[in-house]
């Protein structure tokens, strides 16, 4: 049952374009309401391969977003996006709220940096872009090289090539 279920995608400037746009598209096609949540109002700009990409409108400003209004949280990667968000106390608190509530919490590529920063990675099995493996292990995670790793309510993937499997895992968790 997807009717009425809402998904937040937490992002800011520098999100990996495909890792926000593709999961958002697939989640909407599956019947979920999807909101882009960001610390800044207006629009945020993506990163596409080696340069700045397209912008997307921000649906809800982070300081007005209530985790209780959402059934799941998606964290796209890119290097800039999660690195900026993990230094933002409100973003870390937003991630912590989903973890405490046991709601699906999905992160791809460098997005798991937020799982490390929030404490959600500790004692969990997950994957990520290979370059942040040590960061996640230092945060107490057990890292695995796989297209999708699901550990309880945490869903993680490595890179843009994993988006179809990542999106399907999020959709399955919400059903």
PDB file of C-alpha atoms in Angstrom:
ATOM      1  CA  UNK A   1       0.000   0.000   0.000  1.00  0.00           C
ATOM      2  CA  UNK A   2       1.567   3.271  -1.114  1.00  0.00           C
ATOM      3  CA  UNK A   3      -1.379   5.639  -0.752  1.00  0.00           C
ATOM      4  CA  UNK A   4      -0.531   8.519   1.523  1.00  0.00           C
ATOM      5  CA  UNK A   5       3.069   7.496   2.146  1.00  0.00           C
ATOM      6  CA  UNK A   6       5.615  10.297   2.030  1.00  0.00           C
ATOM      7  CA  UNK A   7       9.332  10.161   1.393  1.00  0.00           C
ATOM      8  CA  UNK A   8      11.829  12.906   2.180  1.00  0.00           C
ATOM      9  CA  UNK A   9      14.984  13.304   0.110  1.00  0.00           C
ATOM     10  CA  UNK A  10      17.474  15.343   2.133  1.00  0.00           C
ATOM     11  CA  UNK A  11      19.886  17.245  -0.103  1.00  0.00           C
ATOM     12  CA  UNK A  12      21.661  20.499  -0.754  1.00  0.00           C
ATOM     13  CA  UNK A  13      23.829  21.969  -3.511  1.00  0.00           C
ATOM     14  CA  UNK A  14      26.246  19.397  -4.922  1.00  0.00           C
ATOM     15  CA  UNK A  15      24.008  16.322  -4.738  1.00  0.00           C
ATOM     16  CA  UNK A  16      24.874  13.695  -7.357  1.00  0.00           C
ATOM     17  CA  UNK A  17      22.183  14.509  -9.918  1.00  0.00           C
ATOM     18  CA  UNK A  18      21.274  10.932 -10.864  1.00  0.00           C
ATOM     19  CA  UNK A  19      21.125   9.860  -7.204  1.00  0.00           C
ATOM     20  CA  UNK A  20      18.385  12.361  -6.453  1.00  0.00           C
ATOM     21  CA  UNK A  21      16.470  12.493  -9.732  1.00  0.00           C
ATOM     22  CA  UNK A  22      16.263   8.760 -10.495  1.00  0.00           C
ATOM     23  CA  UNK A  23      15.116   7.528  -7.058  1.00  0.00           C
ATOM     24  CA  UNK A  24      12.657  10.446  -6.852  1.00  0.00           C
ATOM     25  CA  UNK A  25      11.223   9.506 -10.246  1.00  0.00           C
ATOM     26  CA  UNK A  26      10.927   5.808  -9.344  1.00  0.00           C
ATOM     27  CA  UNK A  27       9.345   6.556  -5.966  1.00  0.00           C
ATOM     28  CA  UNK A  28       6.792   8.894  -7.566  1.00  0.00           C
ATOM     29  CA  UNK A  29       5.996   6.286 -10.221  1.00  0.00           C
ATOM     30  CA  UNK A  30       5.390   3.789  -7.395  1.00  0.00           C
ATOM     31  CA  UNK A  31       2.791   6.169  -5.963  1.00  0.00           C
ATOM     32  CA  UNK A  32       4.663   7.875  -3.134  1.00  0.00           C
ATOM     33  CA  UNK A  33       4.650  11.596  -2.388  1.00  0.00           C
ATOM     34  CA  UNK A  34       8.286  12.720  -2.499  1.00  0.00           C
ATOM     35  CA  UNK A  35       9.582  15.981  -1.031  1.00  0.00           C
ATOM     36  CA  UNK A  36      13.045  17.423  -1.539  1.00  0.00           C
ATOM     37  CA  UNK A  37      14.055  18.754   1.885  1.00  0.00           C
ATOM     38  CA  UNK A  38      17.008  21.146   2.127  1.00  0.00           C
ATOM     39  CA  UNK A  39      18.531  23.611   4.580  1.00  0.00           C
ATOM     40  CA  UNK A  40      18.026  26.336   1.954  1.00  0.00           C
ATOM     41  CA  UNK A  41      14.854  27.516   0.247  1.00  0.00           C
ATOM     42  CA  UNK A  42      14.359  27.910  -3.484  1.00  0.00           C
ATOM     43  CA  UNK A  43      16.408  25.549  -5.617  1.00  0.00           C
ATOM     44  CA  UNK A  44      19.439  23.343  -5.153  1.00  0.00           C
ATOM     45  CA  UNK A  45      21.932  22.515  -7.884  1.00  0.00           C
ATOM     46  CA  UNK A  46      23.122  19.028  -8.704  1.00  0.00           C
ATOM     47  CA  UNK A  47      26.535  17.750  -9.690  1.00  0.00           C
ATOM     48  CA  UNK A  48      26.600  15.826 -12.964  1.00  0.00           C
ATOM     49  CA  UNK A  49      29.750  13.796 -13.551  1.00  0.00           C
ATOM     50  CA  UNK A  50      32.438  16.510 -13.640  1.00  0.00           C
ATOM     51  CA  UNK A  51      30.509  19.765 -13.469  1.00  0.00           C
ATOM     52  CA  UNK A  52      27.428  21.455 -12.084  1.00  0.00           C
ATOM     53  CA  UNK A  53      24.157  20.035 -13.344  1.00  0.00           C
ATOM     54  CA  UNK A  54      20.473  20.852 -13.156  1.00  0.00           C
ATOM     55  CA  UNK A  55      18.558  22.432 -10.316  1.00  0.00           C
ATOM     56  CA  UNK A  56      15.552  21.040  -8.492  1.00  0.00           C
ATOM     57  CA  UNK A  57      13.054  22.989  -6.410  1.00  0.00           C
ATOM     58  CA  UNK A  58      13.144  22.555  -2.653  1.00  0.00           C
ATOM     59  CA  UNK A  59       9.719  21.371  -1.492  1.00  0.00           C
ATOM     60  CA  UNK A  60      10.276  21.798   2.250  1.00  0.00           C
ATOM     61  CA  UNK A  61      12.958  23.808   4.048  1.00  0.00           C
ATOM     62  CA  UNK A  62      14.696  21.637   6.639  1.00  0.00           C
ATOM     63  CA  UNK A  63      13.792  23.804   9.631  1.00  0.00           C
ATOM     64  CA  UNK A  64      10.117  23.342   8.701  1.00  0.00           C
ATOM     65  CA  UNK A  65      10.343  19.585   8.005  1.00  0.00           C
ATOM     66  CA  UNK A  66       8.976  17.201  10.624  1.00  0.00           C
ATOM     67  CA  UNK A  67      10.375  13.646  10.464  1.00  0.00           C
ATOM     68  CA  UNK A  68       7.046  12.392  11.830  1.00  0.00           C
ATOM     69  CA  UNK A  69       5.387  13.517   8.572  1.00  0.00           C
ATOM     70  CA  UNK A  70       7.499  11.091   6.523  1.00  0.00           C
ATOM     71  CA  UNK A  71       7.623   7.324   6.139  1.00  0.00           C
ATOM     72  CA  UNK A  72      11.203   7.149   4.802  1.00  0.00           C
ATOM     73  CA  UNK A  73      14.314   9.230   4.175  1.00  0.00           C
ATOM     74  CA  UNK A  74      16.612   9.033   1.131  1.00  0.00           C
ATOM     75  CA  UNK A  75      20.149  10.454   1.234  1.00  0.00           C
ATOM     76  CA  UNK A  76      21.707  10.980  -2.209  1.00  0.00           C
ATOM     77  CA  UNK A  77      25.454  11.197  -2.523  1.00  0.00           C
ATOM     78  CA  UNK A  78      27.869  13.267  -4.446  1.00  0.00           C
ATOM     79  CA  UNK A  79      30.866  14.427  -2.444  1.00  0.00           C
ATOM     80  CA  UNK A  80      29.755  18.018  -1.800  1.00  0.00           C
ATOM     81  CA  UNK A  81      26.173  17.294  -0.698  1.00  0.00           C
ATOM     82  CA  UNK A  82      26.699  14.879   2.233  1.00  0.00           C
ATOM     83  CA  UNK A  83      29.908  16.588   3.314  1.00  0.00           C
ATOM     84  CA  UNK A  84      27.990  19.863   3.634  1.00  0.00           C
ATOM     85  CA  UNK A  85      24.986  18.247   5.323  1.00  0.00           C
ATOM     86  CA  UNK A  86      27.016  16.355   7.928  1.00  0.00           C
ATOM     87  CA  UNK A  87      28.278  19.720   9.214  1.00  0.00           C
ATOM     88  CA  UNK A  88      24.672  20.963   9.547  1.00  0.00           C
ATOM     89  CA  UNK A  89      23.275  20.060  13.024  1.00  0.00           C
ATOM     90  CA  UNK A  90      19.651  20.190  11.821  1.00  0.00           C
ATOM     91  CA  UNK A  91      20.417  17.732   8.998  1.00  0.00           C
ATOM     92  CA  UNK A  92      22.146  15.314  11.372  1.00  0.00           C
ATOM     93  CA  UNK A  93      19.205  15.573  13.793  1.00  0.00           C
ATOM     94  CA  UNK A  94      16.782  14.863  10.923  1.00  0.00           C
ATOM     95  CA  UNK A  95      18.696  11.664  10.052  1.00  0.00           C
ATOM     96  CA  UNK A  96      18.849  10.643  13.735  1.00  0.00           C
ATOM     97  CA  UNK A  97      15.071  10.994  14.022  1.00  0.00           C
ATOM     98  CA  UNK A  98      14.479   8.482  11.210  1.00  0.00           C
ATOM     99  CA  UNK A  99      16.999   6.090  12.717  1.00  0.00           C
ATOM    100  CA  UNK A 100      15.449   6.283  16.206  1.00  0.00           C
ATOM    101  CA  UNK A 101      11.976   5.734  14.722  1.00  0.00           C
ATOM    102  CA  UNK A 102      13.172   2.694  12.734  1.00  0.00           C
ATOM    103  CA  UNK A 103      11.828   4.175   9.492  1.00  0.00           C
ATOM    104  CA  UNK A 104      13.464   3.215   6.184  1.00  0.00           C
ATOM    105  CA  UNK A 105      16.681   5.235   5.941  1.00  0.00           C
ATOM    106  CA  UNK A 106      18.348   4.865   2.551  1.00  0.00           C
ATOM    107  CA  UNK A 107      21.735   6.275   1.529  1.00  0.00           C
ATOM    108  CA  UNK A 108      23.723   5.884  -1.679  1.00  0.00           C
ATOM    109  CA  UNK A 109      27.320   6.616  -2.700  1.00  0.00           C
ATOM    110  CA  UNK A 110      28.729   9.234  -0.256  1.00  0.00           C
ATOM    111  CA  UNK A 111      25.303   9.600   1.428  1.00  0.00           C
ATOM    112  CA  UNK A 112      26.296   7.121   4.179  1.00  0.00           C
ATOM    113  CA  UNK A 113      28.610   9.826   5.574  1.00  0.00           C
ATOM    114  CA  UNK A 114      25.408  11.101   7.205  1.00  0.00           C
ATOM    115  CA  UNK A 115      24.802   7.656   8.714  1.00  0.00           C
ATOM    116  CA  UNK A 116      28.276   7.836  10.253  1.00  0.00           C
ATOM    117  CA  UNK A 117      27.796  11.395  11.506  1.00  0.00           C
ATOM    118  CA  UNK A 118      24.406  10.623  13.052  1.00  0.00           C
ATOM    119  CA  UNK A 119      25.588   7.430  14.770  1.00  0.00           C
ATOM    120  CA  UNK A 120      23.243   5.266  12.658  1.00  0.00           C
ATOM    121  CA  UNK A 121      26.148   3.332  11.096  1.00  0.00           C
ATOM    122  CA  UNK A 122      27.457   1.935  14.386  1.00  0.00           C
ATOM    123  CA  UNK A 123      27.106  -1.834  14.556  1.00  0.00           C
ATOM    124  CA  UNK A 124      25.361  -2.020  11.173  1.00  0.00           C
ATOM    125  CA  UNK A 125      26.261  -3.687   7.897  1.00  0.00           C
ATOM    126  CA  UNK A 126      26.254  -1.284   4.975  1.00  0.00           C
ATOM    127  CA  UNK A 127      27.903  -0.270   1.753  1.00  0.00           C
ATOM    128  CA  UNK A 128      28.911   3.001   0.138  1.00  0.00           C
ATOM    129  CA  UNK A 129      31.229   4.472  -2.428  1.00  0.00           C
ATOM    130  CA  UNK A 130      34.506   2.629  -1.818  1.00  0.00           C
ATOM    131  CA  UNK A 131      36.471   5.763  -0.883  1.00  0.00           C
ATOM    132  CA  UNK A 132      34.480   6.276   2.331  1.00  0.00           C
ATOM    133  CA  UNK A 133      34.734   2.665   3.497  1.00  0.00           C
ATOM    134  CA  UNK A 134      37.321   3.528   6.174  1.00  0.00           C
ATOM    135  CA  UNK A 135      35.176   6.410   7.464  1.00  0.00           C
ATOM    136  CA  UNK A 136      32.237   4.044   7.889  1.00  0.00           C
ATOM    137  CA  UNK A 137      34.342   1.339   9.531  1.00  0.00           C
ATOM    138  CA  UNK A 138      35.771   3.973  11.888  1.00  0.00           C
ATOM    139  CA  UNK A 139      32.153   4.860  12.743  1.00  0.00           C
ATOM    140  CA  UNK A 140      31.583   1.227  13.747  1.00  0.00           C
ATOM    141  CA  UNK A 141      29.975  -0.148  10.588  1.00  0.00           C
ATOM    142  CA  UNK A 142      30.702  -3.460   8.903  1.00  0.00           C
ATOM    143  CA  UNK A 143      31.315  -2.535   5.258  1.00  0.00           C
ATOM    144  CA  UNK A 144      30.323  -4.865   2.416  1.00  0.00           C
ATOM    145  CA  UNK A 145      30.890  -4.444  -1.324  1.00  0.00           C
ATOM    146  CA  UNK A 146      27.409  -5.101  -2.734  1.00  0.00           C
ATOM    147  CA  UNK A 147      24.858  -3.425  -4.994  1.00  0.00           C
ATOM    148  CA  UNK A 148      22.429  -3.033  -2.077  1.00  0.00           C
ATOM    149  CA  UNK A 149      22.867  -3.835   1.597  1.00  0.00           C
ATOM    150  CA  UNK A 150      19.821  -3.852   3.864  1.00  0.00           C
ATOM    151  CA  UNK A 151      20.345  -4.069   7.614  1.00  0.00           C
ATOM    152  CA  UNK A 152      17.052  -3.590   9.426  1.00  0.00           C
ATOM    153  CA  UNK A 153      15.690  -0.224   8.330  1.00  0.00           C
ATOM    154  CA  UNK A 154      18.994   0.904   6.758  1.00  0.00           C
ATOM    155  CA  UNK A 155      19.357   0.543   2.981  1.00  0.00           C
ATOM    156  CA  UNK A 156      22.643   1.455   1.314  1.00  0.00           C
ATOM    157  CA  UNK A 157      24.153   1.294  -2.162  1.00  0.00           C
ATOM    158  CA  UNK A 158      27.544   2.109  -3.684  1.00  0.00           C
ATOM    159  CA  UNK A 159      27.172   4.257  -6.791  1.00  0.00           C
ATOM    160  CA  UNK A 160      24.889   5.502  -9.591  1.00  0.00           C
ATOM    161  CA  UNK A 161      24.991   2.090 -11.347  1.00  0.00           C
ATOM    162  CA  UNK A 162      23.172   0.696  -8.292  1.00  0.00           C
ATOM    163  CA  UNK A 163      20.237   3.141  -8.500  1.00  0.00           C
ATOM    164  CA  UNK A 164      17.699   0.642  -9.936  1.00  0.00           C
ATOM    165  CA  UNK A 165      18.352  -1.900  -7.167  1.00  0.00           C
ATOM    166  CA  UNK A 166      18.584   0.866  -4.546  1.00  0.00           C
ATOM    167  CA  UNK A 167      15.240   2.343  -5.621  1.00  0.00           C
ATOM    168  CA  UNK A 168      13.572  -1.076  -5.618  1.00  0.00           C
ATOM    169  CA  UNK A 169      14.855  -1.775  -2.101  1.00  0.00           C
ATOM    170  CA  UNK A 170      13.401   1.527  -0.854  1.00  0.00           C
ATOM    171  CA  UNK A 171      10.065   0.841  -2.560  1.00  0.00           C
ATOM    172  CA  UNK A 172       9.964  -2.678  -1.086  1.00  0.00           C
ATOM    173  CA  UNK A 173      10.674  -1.328   2.408  1.00  0.00           C
ATOM    174  CA  UNK A 174       7.779   1.121   2.083  1.00  0.00           C
ATOM    175  CA  UNK A 175       5.331  -1.551   0.933  1.00  0.00           C
TER     176      UNK A 175
END
